[in-house]
CSV table of C-alpha atoms and ligand atoms in Angstrom, one decimal:
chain,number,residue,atom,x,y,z
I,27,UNK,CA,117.2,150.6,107.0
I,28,UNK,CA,118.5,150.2,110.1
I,29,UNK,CA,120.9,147.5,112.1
I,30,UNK,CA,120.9,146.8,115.9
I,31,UNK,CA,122.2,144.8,118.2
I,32,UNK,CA,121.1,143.5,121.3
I,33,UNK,CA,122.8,142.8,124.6
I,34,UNK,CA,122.6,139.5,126.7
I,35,UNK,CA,121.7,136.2,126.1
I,36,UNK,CA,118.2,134.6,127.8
I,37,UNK,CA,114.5,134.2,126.7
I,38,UNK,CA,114.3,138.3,127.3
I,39,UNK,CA,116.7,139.3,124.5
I,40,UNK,CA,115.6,136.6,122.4
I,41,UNK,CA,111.7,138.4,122.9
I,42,UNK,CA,114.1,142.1,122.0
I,43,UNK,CA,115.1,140.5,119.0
I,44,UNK,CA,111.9,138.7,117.6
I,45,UNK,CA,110.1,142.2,117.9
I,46,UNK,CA,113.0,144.7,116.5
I,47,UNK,CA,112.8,142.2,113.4
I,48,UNK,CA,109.5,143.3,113.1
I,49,UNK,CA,110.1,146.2,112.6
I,50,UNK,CA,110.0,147.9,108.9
I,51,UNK,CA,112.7,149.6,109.8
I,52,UNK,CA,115.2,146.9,111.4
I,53,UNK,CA,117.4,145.5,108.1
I,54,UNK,CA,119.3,143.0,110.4
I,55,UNK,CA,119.7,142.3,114.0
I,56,UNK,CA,123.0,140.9,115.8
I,57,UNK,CA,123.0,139.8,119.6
I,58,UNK,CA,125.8,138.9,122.3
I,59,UNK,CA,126.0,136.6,123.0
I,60,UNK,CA,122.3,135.6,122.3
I,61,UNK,CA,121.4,131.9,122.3
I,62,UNK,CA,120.4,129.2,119.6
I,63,UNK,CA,117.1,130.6,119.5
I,64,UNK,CA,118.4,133.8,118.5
I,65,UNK,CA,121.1,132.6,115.9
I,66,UNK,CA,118.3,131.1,113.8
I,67,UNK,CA,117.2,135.0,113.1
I,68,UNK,CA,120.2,136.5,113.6
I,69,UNK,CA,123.6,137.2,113.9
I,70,UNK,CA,125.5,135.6,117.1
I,71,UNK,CA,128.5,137.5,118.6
I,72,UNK,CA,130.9,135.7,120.8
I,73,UNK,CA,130.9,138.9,123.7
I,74,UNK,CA,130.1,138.6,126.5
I,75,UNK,CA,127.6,141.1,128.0
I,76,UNK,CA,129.9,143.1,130.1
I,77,UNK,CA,132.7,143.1,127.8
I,78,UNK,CA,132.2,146.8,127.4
I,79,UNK,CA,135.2,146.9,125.1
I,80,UNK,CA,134.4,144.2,122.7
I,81,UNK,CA,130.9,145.3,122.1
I,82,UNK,CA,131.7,149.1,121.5
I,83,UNK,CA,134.0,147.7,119.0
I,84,UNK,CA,131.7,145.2,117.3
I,85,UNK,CA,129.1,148.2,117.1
I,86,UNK,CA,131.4,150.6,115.9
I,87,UNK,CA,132.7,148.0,113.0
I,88,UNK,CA,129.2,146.9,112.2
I,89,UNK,CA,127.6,150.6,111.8
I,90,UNK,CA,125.3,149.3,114.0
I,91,UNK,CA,122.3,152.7,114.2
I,92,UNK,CA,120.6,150.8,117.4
I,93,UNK,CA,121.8,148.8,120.6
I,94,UNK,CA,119.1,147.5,123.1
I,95,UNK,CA,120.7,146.8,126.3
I,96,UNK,CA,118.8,143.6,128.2
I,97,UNK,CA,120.4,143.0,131.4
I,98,UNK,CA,121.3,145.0,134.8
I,99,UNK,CA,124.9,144.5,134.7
I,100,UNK,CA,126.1,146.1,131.5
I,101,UNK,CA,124.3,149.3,132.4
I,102,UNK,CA,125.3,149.5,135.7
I,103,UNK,CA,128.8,149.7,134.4
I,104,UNK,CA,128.2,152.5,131.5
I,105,UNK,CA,127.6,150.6,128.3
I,106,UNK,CA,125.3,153.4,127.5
I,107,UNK,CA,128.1,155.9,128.5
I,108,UNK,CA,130.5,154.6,125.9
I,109,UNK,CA,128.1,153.9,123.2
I,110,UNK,CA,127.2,158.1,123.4
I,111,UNK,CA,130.6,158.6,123.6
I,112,UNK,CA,131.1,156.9,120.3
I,113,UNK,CA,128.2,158.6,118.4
I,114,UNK,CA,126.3,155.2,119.0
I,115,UNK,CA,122.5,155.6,119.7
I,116,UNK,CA,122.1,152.9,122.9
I,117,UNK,CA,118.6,152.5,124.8
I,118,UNK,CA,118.8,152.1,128.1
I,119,UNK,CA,120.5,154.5,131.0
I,120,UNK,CA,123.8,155.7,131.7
I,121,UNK,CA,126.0,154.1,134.4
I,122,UNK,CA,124.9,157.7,136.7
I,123,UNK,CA,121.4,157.0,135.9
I,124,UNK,CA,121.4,152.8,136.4
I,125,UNK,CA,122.6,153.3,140.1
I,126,UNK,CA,118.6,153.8,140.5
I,127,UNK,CA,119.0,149.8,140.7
I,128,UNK,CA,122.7,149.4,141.2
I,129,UNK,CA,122.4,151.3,144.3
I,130,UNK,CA,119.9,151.0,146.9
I,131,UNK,CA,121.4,153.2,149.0
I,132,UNK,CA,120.9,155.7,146.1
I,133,UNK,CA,117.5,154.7,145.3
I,134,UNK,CA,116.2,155.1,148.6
I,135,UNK,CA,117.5,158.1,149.3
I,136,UNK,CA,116.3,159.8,146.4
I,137,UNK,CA,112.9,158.1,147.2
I,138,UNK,CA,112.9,159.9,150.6
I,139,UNK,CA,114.2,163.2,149.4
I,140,UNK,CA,111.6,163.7,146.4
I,141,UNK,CA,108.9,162.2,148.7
I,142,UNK,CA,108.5,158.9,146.3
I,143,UNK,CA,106.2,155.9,148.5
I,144,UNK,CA,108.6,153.4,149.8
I,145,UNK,CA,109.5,152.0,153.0
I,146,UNK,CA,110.9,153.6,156.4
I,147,UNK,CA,115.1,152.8,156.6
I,148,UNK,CA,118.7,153.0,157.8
I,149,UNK,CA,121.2,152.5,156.2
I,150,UNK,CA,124.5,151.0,157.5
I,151,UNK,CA,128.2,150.4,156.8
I,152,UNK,CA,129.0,149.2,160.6
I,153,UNK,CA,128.3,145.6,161.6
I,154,UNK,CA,127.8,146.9,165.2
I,155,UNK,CA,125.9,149.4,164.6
I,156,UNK,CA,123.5,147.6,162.1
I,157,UNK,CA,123.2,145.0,164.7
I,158,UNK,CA,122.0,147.5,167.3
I,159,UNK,CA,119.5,148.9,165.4
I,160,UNK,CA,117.8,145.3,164.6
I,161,UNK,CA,118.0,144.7,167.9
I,162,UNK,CA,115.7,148.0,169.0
I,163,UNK,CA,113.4,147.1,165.8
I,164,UNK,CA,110.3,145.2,166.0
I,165,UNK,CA,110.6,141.8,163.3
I,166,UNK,CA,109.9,141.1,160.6
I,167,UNK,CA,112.7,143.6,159.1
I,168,UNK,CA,114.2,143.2,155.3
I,169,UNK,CA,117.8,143.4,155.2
I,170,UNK,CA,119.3,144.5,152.0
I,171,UNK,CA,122.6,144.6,150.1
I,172,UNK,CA,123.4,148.2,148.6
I,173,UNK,CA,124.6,146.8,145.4
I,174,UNK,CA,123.8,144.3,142.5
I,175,UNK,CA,123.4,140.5,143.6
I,176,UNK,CA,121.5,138.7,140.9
I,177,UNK,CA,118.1,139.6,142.7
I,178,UNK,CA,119.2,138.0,145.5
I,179,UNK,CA,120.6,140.8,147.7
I,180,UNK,CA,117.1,141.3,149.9
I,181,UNK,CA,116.5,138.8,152.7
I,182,UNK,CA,113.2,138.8,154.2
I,183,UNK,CA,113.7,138.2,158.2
I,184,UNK,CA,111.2,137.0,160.3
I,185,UNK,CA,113.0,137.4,163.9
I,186,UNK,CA,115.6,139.3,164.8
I,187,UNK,CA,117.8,136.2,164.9
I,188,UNK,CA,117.2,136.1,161.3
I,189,UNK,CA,117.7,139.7,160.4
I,190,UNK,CA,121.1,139.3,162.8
I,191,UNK,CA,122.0,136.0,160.8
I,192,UNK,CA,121.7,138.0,157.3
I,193,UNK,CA,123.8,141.1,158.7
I,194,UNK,CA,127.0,138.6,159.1
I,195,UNK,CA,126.1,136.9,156.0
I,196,UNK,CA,126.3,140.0,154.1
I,197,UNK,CA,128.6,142.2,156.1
I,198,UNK,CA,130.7,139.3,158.0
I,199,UNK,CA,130.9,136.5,155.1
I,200,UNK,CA,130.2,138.8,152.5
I,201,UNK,CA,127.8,136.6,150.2
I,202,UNK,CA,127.3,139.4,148.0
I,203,UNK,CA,131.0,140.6,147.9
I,204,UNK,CA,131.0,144.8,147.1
I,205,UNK,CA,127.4,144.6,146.5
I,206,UNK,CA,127.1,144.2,150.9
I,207,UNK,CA,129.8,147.5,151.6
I,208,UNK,CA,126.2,149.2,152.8
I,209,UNK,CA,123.4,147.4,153.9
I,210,UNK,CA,119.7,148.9,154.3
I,211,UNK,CA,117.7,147.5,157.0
I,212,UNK,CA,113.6,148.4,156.1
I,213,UNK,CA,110.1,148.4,157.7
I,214,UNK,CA,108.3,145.0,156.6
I,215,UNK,CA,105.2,146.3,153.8
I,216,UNK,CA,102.3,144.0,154.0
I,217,UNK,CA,99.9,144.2,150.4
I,218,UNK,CA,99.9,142.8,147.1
I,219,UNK,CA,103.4,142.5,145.4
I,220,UNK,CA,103.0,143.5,141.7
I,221,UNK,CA,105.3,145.2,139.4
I,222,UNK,CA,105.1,148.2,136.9
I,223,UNK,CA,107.1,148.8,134.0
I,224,UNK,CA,107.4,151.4,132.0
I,225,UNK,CA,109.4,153.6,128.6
I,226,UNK,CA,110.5,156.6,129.5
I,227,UNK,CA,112.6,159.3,127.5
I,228,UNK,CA,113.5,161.4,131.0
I,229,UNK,CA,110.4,163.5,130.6
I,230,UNK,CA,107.5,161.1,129.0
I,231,UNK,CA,106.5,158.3,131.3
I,232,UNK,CA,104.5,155.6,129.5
I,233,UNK,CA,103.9,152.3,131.4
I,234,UNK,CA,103.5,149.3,129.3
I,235,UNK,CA,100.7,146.5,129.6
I,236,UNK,CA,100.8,145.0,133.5
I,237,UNK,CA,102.6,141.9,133.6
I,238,UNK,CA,102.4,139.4,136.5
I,239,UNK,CA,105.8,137.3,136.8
I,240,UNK,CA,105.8,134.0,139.1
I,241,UNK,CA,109.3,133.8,140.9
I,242,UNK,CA,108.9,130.5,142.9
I,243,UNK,CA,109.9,127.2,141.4
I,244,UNK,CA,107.0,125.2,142.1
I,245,UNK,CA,103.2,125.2,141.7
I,246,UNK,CA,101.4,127.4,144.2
I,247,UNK,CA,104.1,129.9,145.3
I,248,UNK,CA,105.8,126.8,147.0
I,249,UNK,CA,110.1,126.2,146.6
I,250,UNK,CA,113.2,128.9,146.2
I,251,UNK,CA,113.2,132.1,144.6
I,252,UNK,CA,114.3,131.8,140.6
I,253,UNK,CA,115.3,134.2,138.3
I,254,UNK,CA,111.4,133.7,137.2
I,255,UNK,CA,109.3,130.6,135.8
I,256,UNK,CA,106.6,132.6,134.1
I,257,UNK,CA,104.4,135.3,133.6
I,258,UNK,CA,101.1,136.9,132.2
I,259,UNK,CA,99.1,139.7,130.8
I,260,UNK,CA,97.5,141.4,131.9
I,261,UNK,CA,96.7,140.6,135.6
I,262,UNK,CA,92.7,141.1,135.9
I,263,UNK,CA,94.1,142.9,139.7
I,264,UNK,CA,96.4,145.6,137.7
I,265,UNK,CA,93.1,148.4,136.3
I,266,UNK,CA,94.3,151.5,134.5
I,267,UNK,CA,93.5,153.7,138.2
I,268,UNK,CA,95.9,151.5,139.4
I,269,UNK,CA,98.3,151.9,136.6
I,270,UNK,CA,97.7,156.3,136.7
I,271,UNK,CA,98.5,156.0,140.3
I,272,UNK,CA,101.5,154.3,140.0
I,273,UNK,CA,102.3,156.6,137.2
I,274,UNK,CA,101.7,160.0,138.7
I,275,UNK,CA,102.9,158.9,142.3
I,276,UNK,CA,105.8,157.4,141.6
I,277,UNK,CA,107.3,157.0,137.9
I,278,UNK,CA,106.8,160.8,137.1
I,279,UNK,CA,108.3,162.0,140.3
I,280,UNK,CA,110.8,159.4,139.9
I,281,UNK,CA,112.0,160.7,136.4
I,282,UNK,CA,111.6,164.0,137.5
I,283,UNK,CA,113.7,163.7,140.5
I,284,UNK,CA,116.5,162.4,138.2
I,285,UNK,CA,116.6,165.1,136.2
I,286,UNK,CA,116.7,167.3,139.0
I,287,UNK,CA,119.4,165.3,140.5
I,288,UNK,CA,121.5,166.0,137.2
I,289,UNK,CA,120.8,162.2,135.8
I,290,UNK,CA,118.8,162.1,133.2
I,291,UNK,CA,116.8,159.1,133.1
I,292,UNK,CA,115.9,157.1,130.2
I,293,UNK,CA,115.2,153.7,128.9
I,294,UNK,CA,113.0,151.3,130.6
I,295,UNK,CA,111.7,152.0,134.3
I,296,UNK,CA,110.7,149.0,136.5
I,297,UNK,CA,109.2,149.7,139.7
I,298,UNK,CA,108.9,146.4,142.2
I,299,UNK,CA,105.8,147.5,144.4
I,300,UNK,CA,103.7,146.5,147.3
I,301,UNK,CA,100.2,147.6,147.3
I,302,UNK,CA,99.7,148.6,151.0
I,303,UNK,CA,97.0,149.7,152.8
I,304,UNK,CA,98.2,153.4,152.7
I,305,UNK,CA,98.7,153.0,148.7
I,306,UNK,CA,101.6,152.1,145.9
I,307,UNK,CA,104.8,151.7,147.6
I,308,UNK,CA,108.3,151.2,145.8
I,309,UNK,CA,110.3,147.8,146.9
I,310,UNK,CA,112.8,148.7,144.2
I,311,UNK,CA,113.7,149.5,140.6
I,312,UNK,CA,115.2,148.1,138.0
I,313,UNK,CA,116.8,150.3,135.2
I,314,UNK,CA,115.7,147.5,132.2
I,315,UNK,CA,113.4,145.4,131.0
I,316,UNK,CA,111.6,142.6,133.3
I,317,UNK,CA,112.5,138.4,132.5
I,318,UNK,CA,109.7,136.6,132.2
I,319,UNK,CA,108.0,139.7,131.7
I,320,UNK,CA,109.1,141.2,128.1
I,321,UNK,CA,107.8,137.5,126.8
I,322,UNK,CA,104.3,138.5,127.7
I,323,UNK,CA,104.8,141.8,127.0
I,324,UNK,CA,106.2,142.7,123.6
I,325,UNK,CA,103.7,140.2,121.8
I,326,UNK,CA,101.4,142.5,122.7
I,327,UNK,CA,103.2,145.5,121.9
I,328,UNK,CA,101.2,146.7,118.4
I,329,UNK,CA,103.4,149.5,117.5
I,330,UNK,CA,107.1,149.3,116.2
I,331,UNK,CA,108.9,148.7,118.8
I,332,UNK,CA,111.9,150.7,117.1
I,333,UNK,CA,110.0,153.9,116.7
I,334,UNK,CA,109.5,153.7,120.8
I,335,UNK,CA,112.8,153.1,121.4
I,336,UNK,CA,114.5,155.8,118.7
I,337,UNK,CA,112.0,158.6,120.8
I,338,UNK,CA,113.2,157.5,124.1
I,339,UNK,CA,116.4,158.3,122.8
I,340,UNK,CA,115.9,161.8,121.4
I,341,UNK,CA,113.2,162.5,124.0
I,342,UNK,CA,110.3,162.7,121.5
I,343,UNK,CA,108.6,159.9,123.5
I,344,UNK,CA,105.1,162.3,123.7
I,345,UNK,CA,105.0,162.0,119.7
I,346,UNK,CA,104.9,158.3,120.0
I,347,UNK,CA,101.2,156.6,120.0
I,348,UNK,CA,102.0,153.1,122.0
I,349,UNK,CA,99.5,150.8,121.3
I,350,UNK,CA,99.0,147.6,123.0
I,351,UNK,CA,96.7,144.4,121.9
I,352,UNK,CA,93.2,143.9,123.9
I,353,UNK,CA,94.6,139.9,124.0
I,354,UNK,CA,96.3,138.5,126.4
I,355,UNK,CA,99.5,136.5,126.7
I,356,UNK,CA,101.0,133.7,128.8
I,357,UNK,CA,104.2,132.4,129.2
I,358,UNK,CA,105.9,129.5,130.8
I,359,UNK,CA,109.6,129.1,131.4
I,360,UNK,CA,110.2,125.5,131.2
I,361,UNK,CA,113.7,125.4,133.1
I,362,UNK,CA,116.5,122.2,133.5
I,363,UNK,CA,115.7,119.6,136.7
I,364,UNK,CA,117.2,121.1,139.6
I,365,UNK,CA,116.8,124.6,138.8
I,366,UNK,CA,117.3,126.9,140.7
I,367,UNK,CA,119.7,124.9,142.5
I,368,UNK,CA,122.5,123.2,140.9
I,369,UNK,CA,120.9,121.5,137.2
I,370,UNK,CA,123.1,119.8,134.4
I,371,UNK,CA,123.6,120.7,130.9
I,372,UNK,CA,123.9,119.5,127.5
I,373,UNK,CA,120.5,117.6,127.0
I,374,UNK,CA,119.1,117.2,123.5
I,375,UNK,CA,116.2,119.5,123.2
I,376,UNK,CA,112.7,117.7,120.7
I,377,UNK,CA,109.9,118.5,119.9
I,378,UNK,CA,110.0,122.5,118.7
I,379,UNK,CA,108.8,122.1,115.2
I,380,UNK,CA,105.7,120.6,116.5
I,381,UNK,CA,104.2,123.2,118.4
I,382,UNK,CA,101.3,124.8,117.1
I,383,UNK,CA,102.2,127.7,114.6
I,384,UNK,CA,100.5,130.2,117.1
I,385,UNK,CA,103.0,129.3,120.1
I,386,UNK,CA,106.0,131.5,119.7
I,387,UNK,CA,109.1,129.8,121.5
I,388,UNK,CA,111.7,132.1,123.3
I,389,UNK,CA,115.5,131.0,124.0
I,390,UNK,CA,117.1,131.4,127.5
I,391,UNK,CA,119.6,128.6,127.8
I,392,UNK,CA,119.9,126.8,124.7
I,393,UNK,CA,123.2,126.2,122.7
I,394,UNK,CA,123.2,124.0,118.8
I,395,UNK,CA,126.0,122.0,118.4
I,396,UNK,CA,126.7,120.1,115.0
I,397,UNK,CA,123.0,120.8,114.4
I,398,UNK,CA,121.8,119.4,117.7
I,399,UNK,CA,119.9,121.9,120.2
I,400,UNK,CA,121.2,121.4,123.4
I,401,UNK,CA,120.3,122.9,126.8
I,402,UNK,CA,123.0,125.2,128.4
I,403,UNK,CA,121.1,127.1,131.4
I,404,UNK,CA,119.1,126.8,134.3
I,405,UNK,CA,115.9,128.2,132.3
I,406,UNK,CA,115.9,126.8,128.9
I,407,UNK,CA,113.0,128.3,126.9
I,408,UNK,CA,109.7,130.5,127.9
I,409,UNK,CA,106.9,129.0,125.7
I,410,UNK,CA,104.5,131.5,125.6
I,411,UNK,CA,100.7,131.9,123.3
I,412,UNK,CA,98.5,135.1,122.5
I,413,UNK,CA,94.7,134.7,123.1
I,414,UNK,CA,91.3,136.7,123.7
I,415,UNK,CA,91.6,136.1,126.7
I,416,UNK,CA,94.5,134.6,129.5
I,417,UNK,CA,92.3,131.7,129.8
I,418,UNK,CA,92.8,131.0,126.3
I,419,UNK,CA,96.3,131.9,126.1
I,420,UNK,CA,96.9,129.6,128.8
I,421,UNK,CA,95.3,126.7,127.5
I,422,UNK,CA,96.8,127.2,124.4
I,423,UNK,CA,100.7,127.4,126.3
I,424,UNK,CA,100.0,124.4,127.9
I,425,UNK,CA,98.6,122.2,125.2
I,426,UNK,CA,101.6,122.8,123.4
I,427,UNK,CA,104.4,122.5,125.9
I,428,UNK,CA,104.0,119.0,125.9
I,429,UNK,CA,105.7,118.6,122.5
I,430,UNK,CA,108.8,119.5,123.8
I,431,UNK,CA,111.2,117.7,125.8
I,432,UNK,CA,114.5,117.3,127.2
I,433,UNK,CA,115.8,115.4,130.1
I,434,UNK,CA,114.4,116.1,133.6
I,435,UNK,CA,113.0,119.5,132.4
I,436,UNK,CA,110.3,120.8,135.1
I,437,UNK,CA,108.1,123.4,134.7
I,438,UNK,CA,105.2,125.0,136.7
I,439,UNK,CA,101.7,123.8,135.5
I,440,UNK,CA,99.8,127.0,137.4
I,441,UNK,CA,101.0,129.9,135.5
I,442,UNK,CA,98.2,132.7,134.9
I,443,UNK,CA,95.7,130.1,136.7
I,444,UNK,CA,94.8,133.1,139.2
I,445,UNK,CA,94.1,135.5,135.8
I,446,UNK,CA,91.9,133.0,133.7
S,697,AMP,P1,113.9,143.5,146.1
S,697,AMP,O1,115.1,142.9,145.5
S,697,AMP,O2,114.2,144.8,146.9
S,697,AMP,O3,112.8,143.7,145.1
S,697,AMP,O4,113.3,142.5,147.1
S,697,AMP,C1,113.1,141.1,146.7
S,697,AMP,C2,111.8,140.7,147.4
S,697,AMP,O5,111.8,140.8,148.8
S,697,AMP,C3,110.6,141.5,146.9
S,697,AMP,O6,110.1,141.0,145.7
S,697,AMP,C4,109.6,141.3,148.1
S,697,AMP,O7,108.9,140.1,148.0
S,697,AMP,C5,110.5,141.3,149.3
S,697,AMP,N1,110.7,142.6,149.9
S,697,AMP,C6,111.6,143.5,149.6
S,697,AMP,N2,111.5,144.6,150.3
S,697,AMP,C7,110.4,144.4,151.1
S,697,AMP,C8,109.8,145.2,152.2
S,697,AMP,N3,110.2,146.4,152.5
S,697,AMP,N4,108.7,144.6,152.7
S,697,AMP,C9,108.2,143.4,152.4
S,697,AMP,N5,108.8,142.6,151.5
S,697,AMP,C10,109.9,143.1,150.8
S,698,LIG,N1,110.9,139.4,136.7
S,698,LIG,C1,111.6,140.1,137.6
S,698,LIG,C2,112.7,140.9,137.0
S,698,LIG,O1,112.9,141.0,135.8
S,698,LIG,O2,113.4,141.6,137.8
């Protein structure tokens, strides 16, 4: 039997931690710092998820055979790295191989070089020069940080006043600190946004079920961006041509050119695309799992998860039968009042023993203090339901979210509307 730990702390790693217990091969599962969700199935360390140090220890000390990596920032900065180094098997990519989303400088150029779909760029590290350049361009331009900014670092710019305005803010004021050293100014893509994600052991591509993830705070793609507020699958618009496309136009080549590159890709592969006119074209990548996405994902994952990710990691993926469920699954983040702005903590959470035994709760920003579960986060809990269908699974989500309360809580009321 088997131990493993997971790394990070919201409604996605609880979702990592729920599946790997079901596992026949997972004895026990500890998380860091995980959430009060997760330390009613498991073992809560007190490490913070870019505490390389601490955790390589705790794993080391544990003889923990397994660590699942959730977030961006702990790969970017070579958890994986030191977990080989240590004899400890880690899924996810190396620090080399994570700059596909730490840098998108790096991604891009890669992109351009191996012939991947993306959009036309320049990239700058000159505040004049960049500001030339938008001036010569025709609006709307997207202006984006090189490095990681919490999803934050690409602004959308409808005039060139705009695209000027984000150029100091990033270059001048530095909102994004580092992360805004280079900028990348792109060609506007007009299409569908949707998203692929996929396991891949640097040879073996295989995407898992489409997901659809809803980043605006409120009903009808109105408010700010969040870190996401819910998701489905599968999205009726995401069909299996779409999904070979995707996969032999750009996540093959993608893996390919990695290897060729001299870094071995391997882990999970997330490709943001817009569906233009002229076909699939990459926004970005991420070197991880999606959040809200896993929710909706992994309950309809039918094989062991574990087996999937022990052949990503000795690149036997193409052994591995991934099957998926023909349900579908909905989930809604229900997130504190104020969210994404400023939101206050510490709120008694009700109501979670009296959801339906088919609704399966995930932790984001939860905390139980002297038995009470509080709220600690900007999104508190993804509520998510399996059905035949997403109609089904949707009316089943919000039936039950009802039950639960906590103080000012808001959540959005059209999630997987469009797929039912
Ligand atoms: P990114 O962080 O690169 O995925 O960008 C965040 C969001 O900005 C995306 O989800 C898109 O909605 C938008 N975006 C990024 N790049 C482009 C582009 N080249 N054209 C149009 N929209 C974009
Ligand atoms: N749901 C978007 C992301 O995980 O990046």
């Amino acid at each position: 039997m088997l131990k493993a730990m997971v790394v990070g702390g919201g409604a996605r790693e609880h979702t990592l931690v729920w599946k790997l217990l079901k596992s026949s091969r997972i004895s026990e599962v500890c998380v860091a710092p995980g959430n009060a969700g997760t330390a009613q199935v498991a073992q809560n360390l007190d490490i913070a998820p870019t505490d390389l140090d601490a955790l390589s220890r705790a794993a080391k000390e544990s003889k923990v055979d397994l660590v699942v990596i959730g977030p961006e920032a702990p790969l970017a900065a070579g958890i994986v790295d030191v977990l080989q180094s240590l004899d400890i098997p880690a899924f996810g990519p190396t620090k080399e191989a994570a700059l596909i989303e730490s840098s998108k400088v790096f991604a891009k150029k890669l992109m351009h070089t191996y012939g991947i779909p993306c959009a036309r760029d320049a990239v700058f590290t000159s505040l004049n020069e960049a500001q030339d350049y938008v001036r010569r361009q025709q609006p709307p331009l997207v202006v984006k940080a090189d490095g990681l900014a919490a999803g934050k670092g690409a602004i959308v710019a409808q005039s060139t006043g705009e695209a000027l305005k984000a150029l100091s803010d990033i270059m001048e004021q530095r909102i994004f600190g580092d992360a805004g050293n280079q900028v990348l100014i792109e060609e506007y893509l007009v299409g569908q946004e949707t998203s692929i994600i996929a396991f891949t052991d640097g040879k073996t591509v295989v995407p898992m079920a489409p997901a659809r993830d809803y980043k605006r705070a409120f009903d009808g793609d109105l408010g700010p961006n969040t870190g996401g507020m819910g998701a489905y699958s599968p999205p009726h618009f995401f069909d299996q041509s779409l999904s070979d496309t995707v996969t032999r136009t750009i996540l093959e080549p993608t893996v390919k050119a990695m290897a060729q590159e001299g870094k071995p890709y391997k882990g999970i592969l997330y490709a943001g695309l817009m569906l233009t006119s002229e076909g699939p074209k990459v926004l970005e990548f991420n070197a991880r799992f999606g959040d809200p996405e896993t929710q909706v994902q992994l309950p309809l994952l039918k094989s062991d998860l574990v087996e999937v990710m022990l052949a990503v990691i000795d690149s036997t993926l193409d052994q591995v039968k991934i099957e998926w469920s023909e349900e579908a699954c909905v989930g809604v983040v229900m997130a504190s009042g104020g969210y994404p702005g400023s939101y206050k903590t510490g709120y008694p959470v009700t109501g979670l023993d009296e959801v339906a035994p088919d609704i399966v709760v995930f932790h984001a920003g939860t905390k139980a203090e002297d038995g009470v579960m509080l709220t600690a986060g900007g999104r508190v809990l993804t509520v998510t339901a399996t059905g035949a269908t997403v109609g089904e699974a949707r009316e089943r989500v919000y039936e039950n979210i009802t039950a639960i309360h906590f103080k000012d809580y808001h959540y959005r009321k059209d999630i997987a509307a469009d797929g039912a």
